[in-house]
Coordinates of C-alpha atoms and ligand atoms in Angstrom, one line a residue:
M17 CA 14.6 20.2 -17.7
A18 CA 13.0 22.6 -15.7
W19 CA 13.5 25.1 -18.9
T20 CA 10.8 25.2 -21.6
Q21 CA 13.4 25.3 -24.0
K22 CA 11.5 28.2 -26.0
I23 CA 12.1 31.8 -26.8
L24 CA 9.5 34.1 -28.0
R25 CA 11.3 36.9 -30.2
V26 CA 8.8 40.0 -31.1
N27 CA 10.3 42.5 -33.5
L28 CA 8.4 45.3 -32.8
T29 CA 8.9 47.1 -36.3
D30 CA 7.3 44.7 -38.2
G31 CA 5.1 43.2 -36.1
T32 CA 5.8 39.6 -35.8
A33 CA 6.2 37.2 -32.8
K34 CA 8.2 34.0 -33.4
S35 CA 9.3 30.9 -31.3
E36 CA 12.6 29.8 -31.3
P37 CA 14.8 27.2 -29.4
L38 CA 16.6 28.2 -26.3
N39 CA 20.3 28.0 -26.9
M40 CA 20.9 25.0 -24.2
E41 CA 24.7 25.4 -24.5
W42 CA 24.5 29.1 -23.0
A43 CA 21.8 27.9 -20.5
A44 CA 24.2 25.5 -19.1
E45 CA 26.4 28.2 -18.6
Y46 CA 24.5 30.9 -17.2
L47 CA 21.6 29.0 -15.8
G48 CA 18.8 31.4 -16.8
Q49 CA 17.3 34.8 -16.1
R50 CA 19.8 37.3 -15.4
G51 CA 22.8 35.3 -16.5
L52 CA 21.0 34.2 -20.0
A53 CA 19.2 37.1 -21.0
T54 CA 22.5 39.2 -20.5
K55 CA 24.8 36.7 -22.5
Y56 CA 21.5 37.0 -25.3
L57 CA 22.1 40.7 -25.2
M58 CA 26.0 40.7 -25.7
E59 CA 25.9 38.3 -28.2
E60 CA 23.0 40.0 -30.2
M61 CA 23.7 43.8 -29.5
D62 CA 26.4 46.0 -29.6
P63 CA 26.7 47.7 -26.2
K64 CA 27.3 51.1 -27.7
V65 CA 23.8 51.5 -28.9
D66 CA 21.6 54.2 -27.5
P67 CA 19.4 52.6 -25.2
L68 CA 16.3 54.7 -26.3
S69 CA 16.7 53.7 -30.0
A70 CA 15.3 51.0 -31.9
D71 CA 18.8 49.6 -31.5
N72 CA 18.2 48.5 -27.9
K73 CA 16.8 44.9 -27.1
L74 CA 14.8 44.6 -24.1
I75 CA 13.9 40.9 -22.6
F76 CA 11.3 39.7 -20.1
T77 CA 13.0 36.6 -19.3
T78 CA 12.3 33.5 -16.4
G79 CA 14.9 31.2 -14.4
P80 CA 14.7 27.6 -14.7
L81 CA 12.8 27.2 -11.2
T82 CA 10.3 30.1 -12.0
G83 CA 6.9 28.9 -11.5
T84 CA 7.9 25.8 -9.8
C85 CA 7.0 25.1 -6.0
A86 CA 10.2 26.1 -4.7
S87 CA 9.7 28.8 -2.1
T88 CA 10.0 32.3 -3.8
A89 CA 10.0 30.8 -7.3
G90 CA 8.0 33.6 -9.0
R91 CA 10.5 35.9 -10.1
Y92 CA 11.4 37.2 -13.6
S93 CA 13.7 39.9 -14.7
V94 CA 13.6 42.7 -17.3
V95 CA 17.2 42.9 -19.3
T96 CA 18.3 45.8 -21.3
K97 CA 20.6 48.5 -21.5
G98 CA 19.9 51.1 -19.3
P99 CA 18.8 54.6 -20.4
L100 CA 19.8 56.4 -16.7
T101 CA 22.9 54.9 -17.0
G102 CA 24.1 53.6 -19.8
A103 CA 25.2 50.1 -18.5
I104 CA 23.8 46.8 -18.5
A105 CA 20.2 46.9 -16.7
C106 CA 19.1 43.8 -15.0
S107 CA 15.8 44.4 -13.0
N108 CA 13.9 41.8 -10.9
S109 CA 10.3 41.5 -10.0
G110 CA 8.1 38.8 -8.4
G111 CA 4.2 38.9 -8.2
F112 CA 2.4 36.3 -10.8
L113 CA 4.0 37.6 -14.3
G114 CA 6.9 35.3 -14.6
P115 CA 5.2 32.1 -13.7
E116 CA 2.2 33.2 -15.9
L117 CA 5.0 33.2 -18.7
K118 CA 6.6 30.2 -17.6
S119 CA 3.2 28.6 -17.7
A120 CA 2.3 29.5 -21.4
G121 CA 5.4 27.8 -22.4
W122 CA 8.1 30.4 -23.0
D123 CA 11.3 31.0 -21.0
M124 CA 12.0 34.1 -22.4
I125 CA 10.8 37.2 -24.5
I126 CA 13.2 39.2 -26.6
F127 CA 11.8 42.4 -27.9
E128 CA 13.8 44.1 -30.8
G129 CA 13.4 46.8 -32.9
Q130 CA 10.3 50.0 -32.1
A131 CA 6.7 49.6 -33.0
P132 CA 5.5 52.5 -35.3
D133 CA 2.3 53.0 -33.2
P134 CA 1.7 52.0 -29.5
V135 CA 1.1 48.1 -29.3
Y136 CA 0.6 45.4 -26.0
L137 CA 1.6 41.9 -26.3
Y138 CA -1.0 39.6 -25.7
V139 CA 0.5 35.8 -25.0
E140 CA -2.1 32.6 -24.6
D141 CA 0.0 29.6 -24.1
D142 CA 1.6 29.3 -28.2
K143 CA -0.4 31.8 -29.4
A144 CA 1.4 35.6 -29.2
E145 CA 0.6 38.7 -30.7
L146 CA 1.0 42.4 -31.0
R147 CA -2.5 44.3 -30.5
P148 CA -3.2 48.1 -31.1
A149 CA -2.7 50.0 -27.5
D150 CA -4.7 52.8 -28.1
A151 CA -7.0 52.3 -25.2
I152 CA -4.1 52.3 -22.7
W153 CA -1.4 54.4 -24.2
G154 CA -1.5 57.8 -21.6
K155 CA -3.2 55.6 -19.0
S156 CA -1.5 55.0 -15.5
V157 CA -0.5 51.2 -14.7
W158 CA -3.7 50.9 -12.8
E159 CA -5.8 51.9 -15.1
T160 CA -4.2 49.8 -17.9
D161 CA -4.4 47.2 -16.2
A162 CA -8.3 47.6 -15.3
I163 CA -8.6 48.2 -19.2
L164 CA -6.9 44.7 -20.3
H165 CA -8.6 42.6 -17.7
K166 CA -11.9 44.1 -19.1
A167 CA -11.0 43.6 -22.3
H168 CA -9.9 40.3 -22.2
Q169 CA -12.8 39.3 -19.5
D170 CA -9.7 37.1 -17.9
P171 CA -9.2 37.4 -14.1
Q172 CA -6.3 35.2 -14.5
L173 CA -4.7 37.5 -16.9
R174 CA -1.2 38.1 -15.7
I175 CA 0.0 42.1 -16.6
A176 CA 3.0 43.7 -16.8
C177 CA 3.1 47.3 -18.1
V178 CA 4.7 50.8 -17.9
G179 CA 2.8 53.9 -16.5
R180 CA 2.7 57.5 -17.6
S181 CA 6.0 58.2 -16.3
A182 CA 7.8 56.0 -18.8
E183 CA 6.0 57.7 -21.7
Q184 CA 6.9 61.0 -20.3
G185 CA 10.5 59.8 -21.2
C186 CA 11.5 59.8 -17.1
L187 CA 14.9 58.0 -16.9
Y188 CA 14.0 55.6 -14.0
A189 CA 10.7 54.2 -15.0
G190 CA 9.7 50.7 -14.4
V191 CA 7.9 47.8 -15.3
V192 CA 4.9 47.3 -13.0
N193 CA 3.2 43.8 -12.9
D194 CA 0.3 42.8 -10.8
L195 CA -0.2 46.3 -10.0
H196 CA 2.3 46.8 -7.3
R197 CA 5.4 44.6 -8.0
A198 CA 8.2 46.0 -10.4
A199 CA 11.1 45.5 -12.1
G200 CA 11.8 48.9 -10.7
R201 CA 15.3 50.2 -11.2
S202 CA 17.4 51.6 -13.9
G203 CA 14.7 52.5 -16.1
V204 CA 14.0 49.4 -17.8
G205 CA 10.1 50.9 -18.4
T206 CA 11.5 53.9 -19.9
V207 CA 12.9 51.6 -23.2
M208 CA 9.9 49.6 -23.1
A209 CA 7.8 52.7 -23.5
A210 CA 10.6 54.0 -26.0
K211 CA 9.8 50.9 -27.7
N212 CA 6.4 52.2 -28.0
L213 CA 5.3 48.8 -26.4
K214 CA 2.9 49.7 -23.5
A215 CA 2.0 46.0 -21.8
V216 CA 2.8 42.5 -21.8
A217 CA -0.3 40.2 -21.1
V218 CA -0.2 36.9 -20.3
R219 CA -2.1 33.8 -19.8
G220 CA -0.6 30.5 -19.4
T221 CA -2.5 27.1 -19.0
K222 CA 0.0 24.4 -19.6
G223 CA 1.9 24.2 -16.1
V224 CA 5.3 23.9 -14.9
G225 CA 6.9 21.1 -15.5
N226 CA 9.8 19.1 -16.8
I227 CA 11.4 18.4 -13.6
K228 CA 14.5 16.5 -14.0
D229 CA 14.1 14.5 -10.8
P230 CA 10.4 15.4 -9.4
A231 CA 11.2 13.2 -6.1
R232 CA 14.3 14.7 -5.2
F233 CA 13.1 18.0 -5.9
F234 CA 10.2 17.8 -3.9
Q235 CA 12.3 16.6 -1.0
A236 CA 14.9 19.6 -1.7
V237 CA 11.8 22.2 -1.8
A238 CA 10.7 21.0 1.3
D239 CA 14.5 21.4 3.1
G240 CA 14.9 24.7 1.9
K241 CA 11.1 25.8 2.9
A242 CA 11.9 24.6 6.4
V243 CA 15.1 26.6 6.7
L244 CA 13.2 29.5 5.9
A245 CA 10.6 28.8 8.6
E246 CA 13.3 28.6 11.2
N247 CA 15.4 31.4 10.1
A248 CA 14.4 34.4 12.8
V249 CA 14.6 36.9 9.5
T250 CA 12.6 34.8 6.9
G251 CA 10.4 33.1 9.3
Q252 CA 9.6 36.0 11.6
G253 CA 11.0 39.5 10.6
L254 CA 10.1 39.8 7.1
P255 CA 6.4 38.4 7.4
A256 CA 5.5 40.9 10.3
F257 CA 7.6 43.9 9.5
G258 CA 8.7 43.6 5.9
T259 CA 11.9 45.3 4.9
Q260 CA 11.0 47.9 6.9
V261 CA 12.4 45.8 9.7
L262 CA 15.6 47.4 8.9
M263 CA 14.6 51.4 9.2
N264 CA 15.7 51.2 13.3
V265 CA 18.4 49.0 12.9
I266 CA 20.1 50.9 10.2
N267 CA 19.4 54.3 11.7
E268 CA 21.0 52.7 14.9
A269 CA 23.8 51.4 13.2
G270 CA 24.4 55.4 11.7
A271 CA 24.1 54.3 8.2
L272 CA 20.6 55.7 7.3
P273 CA 21.3 58.2 4.9
T274 CA 19.4 61.6 5.6
R275 CA 19.0 64.5 3.8
N276 CA 20.5 64.0 0.6
M277 CA 23.0 61.7 2.4
R278 CA 24.6 64.6 4.2
E279 CA 23.8 62.8 7.7
V280 CA 23.7 59.0 8.9
Q281 CA 20.9 59.2 11.2
F282 CA 17.2 60.4 11.1
E283 CA 15.4 61.9 14.0
G284 CA 12.1 61.1 12.5
A285 CA 13.2 57.1 11.8
G286 CA 11.0 55.7 14.6
K287 CA 7.6 57.3 12.9
I288 CA 8.6 56.0 9.6
S289 CA 9.5 52.4 10.4
G290 CA 8.0 48.7 10.1
E291 CA 6.7 49.3 13.9
A292 CA 5.3 52.5 13.1
M293 CA 3.1 51.1 10.0
K294 CA 1.8 48.6 13.0
E295 CA 0.7 51.5 15.3
K296 CA -2.7 52.2 15.3
R297 CA -3.2 56.0 13.9
P298 CA -4.5 58.6 16.7
T299 CA -6.7 60.1 13.6
D300 CA -8.7 57.3 12.6
G301 CA -7.9 54.2 14.7
R302 CA -6.6 52.5 12.1
S303 CA -3.1 50.9 11.1
N304 CA -0.8 51.9 8.1
L305 CA -0.1 48.1 7.3
V306 CA -3.6 46.1 6.8
T307 CA -1.6 42.9 5.9
N308 CA 1.4 41.1 4.5
A309 CA 1.9 39.8 1.1
A310 CA 3.3 37.2 -0.5
C311 CA 4.5 36.5 -4.1
F312 CA 3.7 33.3 -6.3
S313 CA 5.0 30.5 -4.2
C314 CA 6.7 32.1 -1.6
T315 CA 6.6 30.9 1.9
I316 CA 8.1 34.4 3.3
A317 CA 5.7 36.8 2.4
C318 CA 7.2 40.1 3.0
G319 CA 5.1 42.4 1.0
R320 CA 3.0 45.1 2.9
I321 CA -0.4 46.0 2.0
S322 CA -1.2 49.7 3.5
V323 CA -3.9 52.2 3.6
I324 CA -3.7 56.0 4.2
D325 CA -5.9 57.9 6.7
Q326 CA -9.0 58.8 4.7
G327 CA -8.6 62.6 5.9
H328 CA -4.9 62.8 5.5
F329 CA -4.4 66.1 3.3
T330 CA -3.2 63.9 0.3
I331 CA -6.1 61.7 -0.3
A332 CA -9.1 63.6 1.7
N333 CA -10.7 64.5 -1.8
K334 CA -9.6 61.6 -3.7
P335 CA -11.6 58.3 -3.1
E336 CA -9.6 56.4 -5.6
Y337 CA -6.8 56.1 -3.2
W338 CA -8.8 55.1 -0.2
G339 CA -8.4 51.2 -0.6
A340 CA -5.5 49.0 0.5
S341 CA -2.5 48.6 -1.8
G342 CA 1.2 48.0 -1.9
G343 CA 2.7 49.6 0.9
L344 CA 6.2 50.7 1.8
E345 CA 9.5 48.6 1.7
Y346 CA 12.4 49.6 3.7
E347 CA 14.1 51.2 0.1
A348 CA 11.4 53.2 -0.6
A349 CA 10.4 54.7 2.7
W350 CA 14.1 55.4 3.3
A351 CA 14.4 57.4 -0.2
L352 CA 11.0 59.0 0.4
G353 CA 11.5 59.8 3.9
S354 CA 14.8 60.3 5.6
D355 CA 16.6 61.1 2.6
T356 CA 14.1 64.0 2.1
G357 CA 13.4 64.8 5.7
V358 CA 10.0 63.7 5.9
D359 CA 8.5 61.9 8.6
D360 CA 5.1 61.8 7.3
L361 CA 4.4 58.1 7.1
D362 CA 0.9 58.2 5.1
A363 CA 2.6 61.2 2.9
L364 CA 5.1 58.4 2.1
T365 CA 2.5 55.8 1.6
Y366 CA 0.9 58.1 -1.0
A367 CA 4.2 58.9 -3.0
N368 CA 4.8 55.3 -3.1
F369 CA 1.2 54.4 -4.5
V370 CA 1.7 57.2 -7.2
C371 CA 5.0 55.4 -7.5
N372 CA 3.7 52.1 -8.7
E373 CA 0.3 53.5 -10.1
D374 CA 2.4 55.3 -12.8
G375 CA 5.5 53.2 -12.7
F376 CA 8.7 55.0 -11.4
D377 CA 11.5 54.1 -8.8
P378 CA 11.1 55.4 -5.6
I379 CA 14.6 55.2 -4.7
S380 CA 15.8 57.1 -7.5
F381 CA 13.1 59.4 -7.3
G382 CA 13.3 60.0 -3.6
S383 CA 17.0 60.5 -4.2
T384 CA 17.0 62.8 -7.0
L385 CA 14.1 64.9 -5.1
A386 CA 16.6 64.8 -2.1
A387 CA 19.0 66.5 -4.5
A388 CA 16.9 68.9 -5.7
M389 CA 16.1 70.1 -2.0
E390 CA 19.8 70.4 -1.6
L391 CA 20.2 72.8 -4.4
Y392 CA 17.1 74.6 -3.6
E393 CA 18.3 74.9 0.0
N394 CA 21.7 76.4 -1.1
G395 CA 19.8 78.6 -3.7
H396 CA 21.6 76.7 -7.0
I397 CA 17.7 76.4 -8.0
T398 CA 14.5 79.1 -7.1
D399 CA 10.9 78.9 -7.0
K400 CA 11.4 80.2 -10.7
E401 CA 12.9 76.6 -11.7
T402 CA 10.5 74.6 -9.5
G403 CA 7.2 76.2 -10.8
G404 CA 6.6 77.6 -7.3
L405 CA 7.1 74.3 -5.7
S406 CA 9.2 75.3 -2.3
L407 CA 11.6 72.4 -1.9
K408 CA 12.3 72.1 1.9
F409 CA 13.6 69.5 3.6
G410 CA 11.2 68.0 5.6
S411 CA 8.1 69.0 3.4
A412 CA 5.6 66.5 2.7
E413 CA 3.7 68.6 0.5
A414 CA 6.9 69.2 -1.7
L415 CA 7.6 65.1 -1.4
T416 CA 3.9 64.0 -2.9
K417 CA 3.5 67.2 -5.3
A418 CA 6.9 65.9 -6.9
A419 CA 5.8 62.5 -7.1
E420 CA 2.9 63.8 -9.0
L421 CA 4.7 65.9 -11.2
V422 CA 7.3 62.7 -12.3
A423 CA 4.1 60.9 -12.6
S424 CA 2.4 63.0 -15.3
G425 CA 5.8 64.5 -16.7
E426 CA 4.8 68.1 -16.1
G427 CA 6.7 71.1 -14.9
F428 CA 9.5 70.5 -12.9
G429 CA 8.7 66.8 -12.9
K430 CA 10.2 66.7 -16.4
D431 CA 13.6 68.1 -14.6
L432 CA 13.3 65.4 -11.5
G433 CA 12.4 62.8 -14.0
M434 CA 16.1 63.1 -15.5
G435 CA 17.5 61.4 -12.2
S436 CA 20.1 63.3 -9.9
K437 CA 22.8 62.9 -12.2
R438 CA 21.5 64.8 -14.9
L439 CA 19.5 67.4 -12.7
C440 CA 22.6 68.3 -10.7
E441 CA 24.8 68.5 -14.3
K442 CA 22.3 70.7 -15.6
Y443 CA 22.0 73.0 -12.5
G444 CA 25.8 73.2 -12.2
H445 CA 26.8 70.9 -8.9
P446 CA 27.1 67.4 -9.9
D447 CA 28.9 66.8 -6.6
L448 CA 25.4 66.9 -4.7
A449 CA 24.2 64.0 -7.1
M450 CA 24.3 60.7 -4.9
H451 CA 25.1 58.2 -7.8
V452 CA 27.2 55.9 -9.3
K453 CA 27.4 55.6 -12.9
G454 CA 24.5 57.6 -13.1
Q455 CA 22.0 55.5 -11.0
E456 CA 20.7 56.9 -7.1
F457 CA 22.3 55.0 -4.1
P458 CA 20.3 52.8 -2.0
A459 CA 19.6 52.8 1.5
Y460 CA 22.9 52.2 3.3
D461 CA 25.8 54.9 3.9
P462 CA 28.9 53.7 2.6
R463 CA 30.7 55.5 5.6
G464 CA 28.5 53.5 8.2
I465 CA 29.0 50.4 6.4
Q466 CA 32.0 50.1 4.5
G467 CA 31.1 46.6 2.2
M468 CA 28.4 48.8 0.8
G469 CA 30.8 51.5 -0.1
L470 CA 32.6 49.0 -2.5
T471 CA 29.1 47.3 -3.4
Y472 CA 28.1 50.6 -5.0
A473 CA 31.3 51.6 -6.4
T474 CA 31.7 48.3 -8.5
S475 CA 28.1 47.6 -9.3
N476 CA 27.6 46.7 -13.1
R477 CA 24.1 48.5 -12.8
G478 CA 25.1 51.8 -11.1
A479 CA 24.7 52.0 -7.1
C480 CA 22.8 49.1 -6.2
H481 CA 22.3 46.9 -2.8
L482 CA 20.9 44.0 -4.8
R483 CA 24.2 43.2 -6.6
S484 CA 26.0 42.4 -3.4
Y485 CA 24.0 42.8 -0.1
T486 CA 27.1 42.9 2.7
V487 CA 24.5 44.5 5.1
A488 CA 23.7 41.0 5.7
S489 CA 27.0 40.1 7.3
E490 CA 28.3 43.5 8.3
I491 CA 24.9 44.4 10.2
L492 CA 23.0 41.1 10.8
G493 CA 25.9 38.6 11.1
I494 CA 24.9 36.5 8.2
P495 CA 26.7 34.1 7.3
E496 CA 29.1 35.7 9.9
K497 CA 29.3 39.3 11.4
T498 CA 32.3 41.3 9.9
D499 CA 32.5 45.0 11.6
P500 CA 30.6 47.7 9.1
L501 CA 33.3 49.8 10.1
V502 CA 36.2 48.4 9.0
A503 CA 37.4 47.8 5.3
E504 CA 39.8 44.7 5.7
G505 CA 38.1 41.6 4.5
K506 CA 35.3 43.3 2.6
P507 CA 36.8 42.8 -0.9
G508 CA 36.5 39.6 -0.7
L509 CA 33.0 39.8 1.0
V510 CA 31.8 41.8 -2.1
K511 CA 33.1 39.2 -4.5
A512 CA 31.6 36.6 -2.9
F513 CA 28.1 37.9 -2.3
Q514 CA 28.4 39.4 -6.1
D515 CA 28.8 36.0 -7.7
A516 CA 26.3 34.2 -5.0
T517 CA 23.3 37.0 -6.1
A518 CA 24.3 36.9 -9.8
A519 CA 23.4 33.0 -9.5
V520 CA 20.5 33.8 -7.4
D521 CA 19.1 36.1 -9.7
S522 CA 19.4 33.4 -12.6
S523 CA 17.7 30.7 -11.0
G524 CA 14.0 32.3 -10.6
L525 CA 14.2 32.6 -6.7
C526 CA 14.0 35.7 -4.6
L527 CA 17.2 36.9 -3.0
F528 CA 15.5 37.4 -0.1
T529 CA 15.8 33.9 0.4
T530 CA 20.0 34.2 0.9
F531 CA 18.9 35.6 4.6
A532 CA 18.7 32.2 5.5
W533 CA 19.7 29.8 2.5
S534 CA 23.1 29.8 1.4
L535 CA 24.2 28.3 -2.4
E536 CA 24.3 25.1 -0.1
N537 CA 20.7 25.2 0.0
I538 CA 19.8 26.4 -3.6
A539 CA 22.0 23.8 -5.5
P540 CA 20.0 20.7 -4.5
Q541 CA 16.7 22.4 -5.5
V542 CA 18.6 23.4 -9.1
D543 CA 20.1 20.2 -9.3
A544 CA 17.2 18.4 -8.7
A545 CA 15.3 20.3 -11.4
C546 CA 17.7 21.3 -14.0
E547 CA 19.4 19.1 -16.4
G548 CA 23.6 18.8 -15.8
E549 CA 25.1 18.6 -12.2
W550 CA 24.9 21.9 -10.0
S551 CA 26.7 22.2 -6.8
A552 CA 27.4 25.3 -4.7
E553 CA 30.7 25.4 -6.4
T554 CA 29.2 25.2 -9.8
L555 CA 26.2 27.9 -8.8
A556 CA 29.2 30.0 -7.3
E557 CA 31.1 29.8 -10.8
V558 CA 28.1 30.6 -12.9
G559 CA 27.3 33.6 -10.9
E560 CA 31.3 34.7 -11.8
R561 CA 30.7 34.3 -15.3
I562 CA 27.6 36.4 -15.1
W563 CA 29.7 39.0 -13.2
N564 CA 32.5 39.3 -15.7
L565 CA 30.2 39.1 -18.9
E566 CA 27.8 42.3 -17.5
R567 CA 31.7 43.9 -16.6
Q568 CA 32.6 43.0 -20.4
F569 CA 29.2 44.7 -21.6
N570 CA 30.2 47.7 -19.5
L571 CA 33.6 47.9 -20.7
A572 CA 32.2 47.7 -24.4
A573 CA 29.3 50.2 -23.6
G574 CA 32.3 53.0 -22.9
F575 CA 32.9 52.5 -18.8
T576 CA 36.3 52.7 -17.3
A577 CA 37.9 51.9 -13.9
K578 CA 37.6 55.7 -13.1
D579 CA 33.5 54.7 -12.8
D580 CA 34.0 52.7 -10.0
T581 CA 33.9 55.3 -7.3
L582 CA 31.3 57.1 -5.2
P583 CA 30.5 61.0 -5.3
K584 CA 33.2 63.4 -3.1
R585 CA 31.1 64.0 -0.3
F586 CA 31.9 59.9 1.1
F587 CA 35.5 61.0 0.7
K588 CA 35.4 64.5 2.1
E589 CA 32.4 64.8 4.5
A590 CA 32.9 62.2 7.6
A591 CA 29.9 61.0 9.3
A592 CA 28.8 63.5 11.5
S593 CA 26.7 61.2 14.5
G594 CA 26.5 57.5 15.6
P595 CA 28.8 54.5 15.5
A596 CA 30.5 55.8 12.3
E597 CA 31.3 59.3 13.3
G598 CA 34.6 60.7 11.7
K599 CA 34.5 57.8 9.4
V600 CA 34.7 58.4 5.4
S601 CA 34.4 55.7 3.0
A602 CA 37.8 53.4 2.2
V603 CA 36.7 52.9 -1.6
V604 CA 39.5 53.9 -2.8
E605 CA 42.0 51.4 -0.5
M606 CA 39.7 48.6 -1.0
L607 CA 39.4 48.6 -5.2
P608 CA 42.9 47.3 -6.0
E609 CA 42.6 44.1 -3.6
Y610 CA 38.9 43.5 -5.2
Y611 CA 40.7 44.0 -8.8
E612 CA 43.0 41.7 -7.9
L613 CA 40.5 38.8 -6.4
R614 CA 38.4 39.3 -9.4
G615 CA 41.2 38.9 -11.6
W616 CA 41.3 41.6 -13.8
S617 CA 43.9 44.2 -14.5
S618 CA 44.7 47.7 -12.5
D619 CA 42.6 49.0 -14.8
G620 CA 39.5 47.1 -14.0
V621 CA 39.6 44.8 -17.2
P622 CA 39.4 41.1 -16.8
T623 CA 42.5 39.2 -17.8
D624 CA 42.8 36.7 -20.6
E625 CA 43.2 34.2 -18.0
T626 CA 40.4 34.9 -16.2
C627 CA 38.2 34.9 -19.3
Q628 CA 39.7 31.7 -20.3
R629 CA 39.0 30.2 -17.0
L630 CA 35.4 31.5 -17.0
G631 CA 34.7 30.4 -20.8
L632 CA 33.9 34.2 -21.8
Ligands
LIG14 S1 10.5 37.7 -0.1 FE1 9.0 39.1 -0.2 S2 9.7 39.5 -2.5 FE2 10.4 37.8 -2.3 S3 9.3 36.5 -3.4 FE3 8.5 36.6 -1.2 S4 6.9 38.5 -1.1 FE4 8.4 38.3 -2.9

């Protein structure tokens, strides 16, 4: 069966934790994780609720393959209504928390209400109880992890928690597990903190089983692993350079967003790239990258473990940062680096450490800081508003100090913690915020990669690269090469990527497998593990159902087709260099075809026929 078929429902208001059966009819329609949790949310909650009220629900959810021996089967998601956007929020994380939850016997935890005082949830197999969080409230992620491990005297305890930024109301705070793996986007940690829930600590000893056909499953898993090992991206590029393999590639393609997305190429890209992370520093003779690392059961191992030069200005007097910790992924390196104009690799690494330590999204943080830098450059904010912080593009001091302020919620950190949309609205220049539906852009300029413009505009959780990664096709030629500067054919490409991604995100597997795997590689693994019949076509249909359900959630929350757009910059300011020179985004031209392919009205609403076909 793969699913444990058990949900833990925790009511924080009255302090209860109860077991209930998983709805297997819904599991057959939505598979698990992202899809299944969204179904629960839609059925149980009014999408109009205030995200930070007791009425919002917060779901920790695994997929049917989570915790199995399939490669990358370590994923879980946190699903809720997001405070940054007011839209559906689903944020996915690796590490070891998801498999531990599954091993304790649970597919999902649904948190309801709001605790009167700070608590954490302790789960040990069937036992689940809320405990006072007095000793950890106000502490960072790293401190919380250490305190709980010491208190429980169990090194195998897996902990997911929020840091100080979430407690301080930063709207893009995440949930961090295993110290530096995070359900990082859309403010799911802010919702958790608003519920007075500091941490979830899990110990599972039951193991993960219930595989429908173990012999066939092992074969399908072995076949899948062989494909990953033989592929140039998953077998070589990602293990060697992580996602940072992309920094120079995207810069050369003229799609590396730079200085609040005014430019599309960064002169300092080489200094903050995956290659640079491996070079020995002249200052201390060590490289930034110590080793790669893997999440549970992953044979790709794209994770980065880094050290900062002990003499660097950020940590010279802070020995607590002298050890190795989670290093830069491409998204963090871009947002903290080219978008702020900073090319100091160790400063970026320090800012990234702080994001992990106090649990906030480096993409939204870097992008919000970049917007603040443009406001500052244009004189719309001054030292008076920033508390004396000189927010010049390229300033490593400004970057690292700003990260510290967001972590603690002090001074201008409060403004930065609002996200770019609210920040730029507050200071009278909303057009300087690079966001969709309130969430900041990721690392691909939509003028240089046209499919990503449509991806961002239509993404159900706001601007995001993990909802349809057309970069794979438009830049890397996976599964086939398309021209990144051409809009023709992109609506169909975006739809196909969106549906496939929703299915992968619901399985328990990592999206990075899709550099090598199609649904044809994933279906045999799901089919051998799960009750029912699961082909590539079934998975694509499940993905399409999930996409439409998320759309329905957002429509019910108050979004309309008017929100399927990009900031004016991408329509009015053409790319000034590189292959995309002279190009603007063609989102407006692509949208009607996209709606038609989706089976939506010209207002972006799923038609009755589409809903009927998908069983919505
Ligand atoms: S590919 Fe990277 S992010 Fe995905 S499971 Fe493996 S180590 Fe984790």
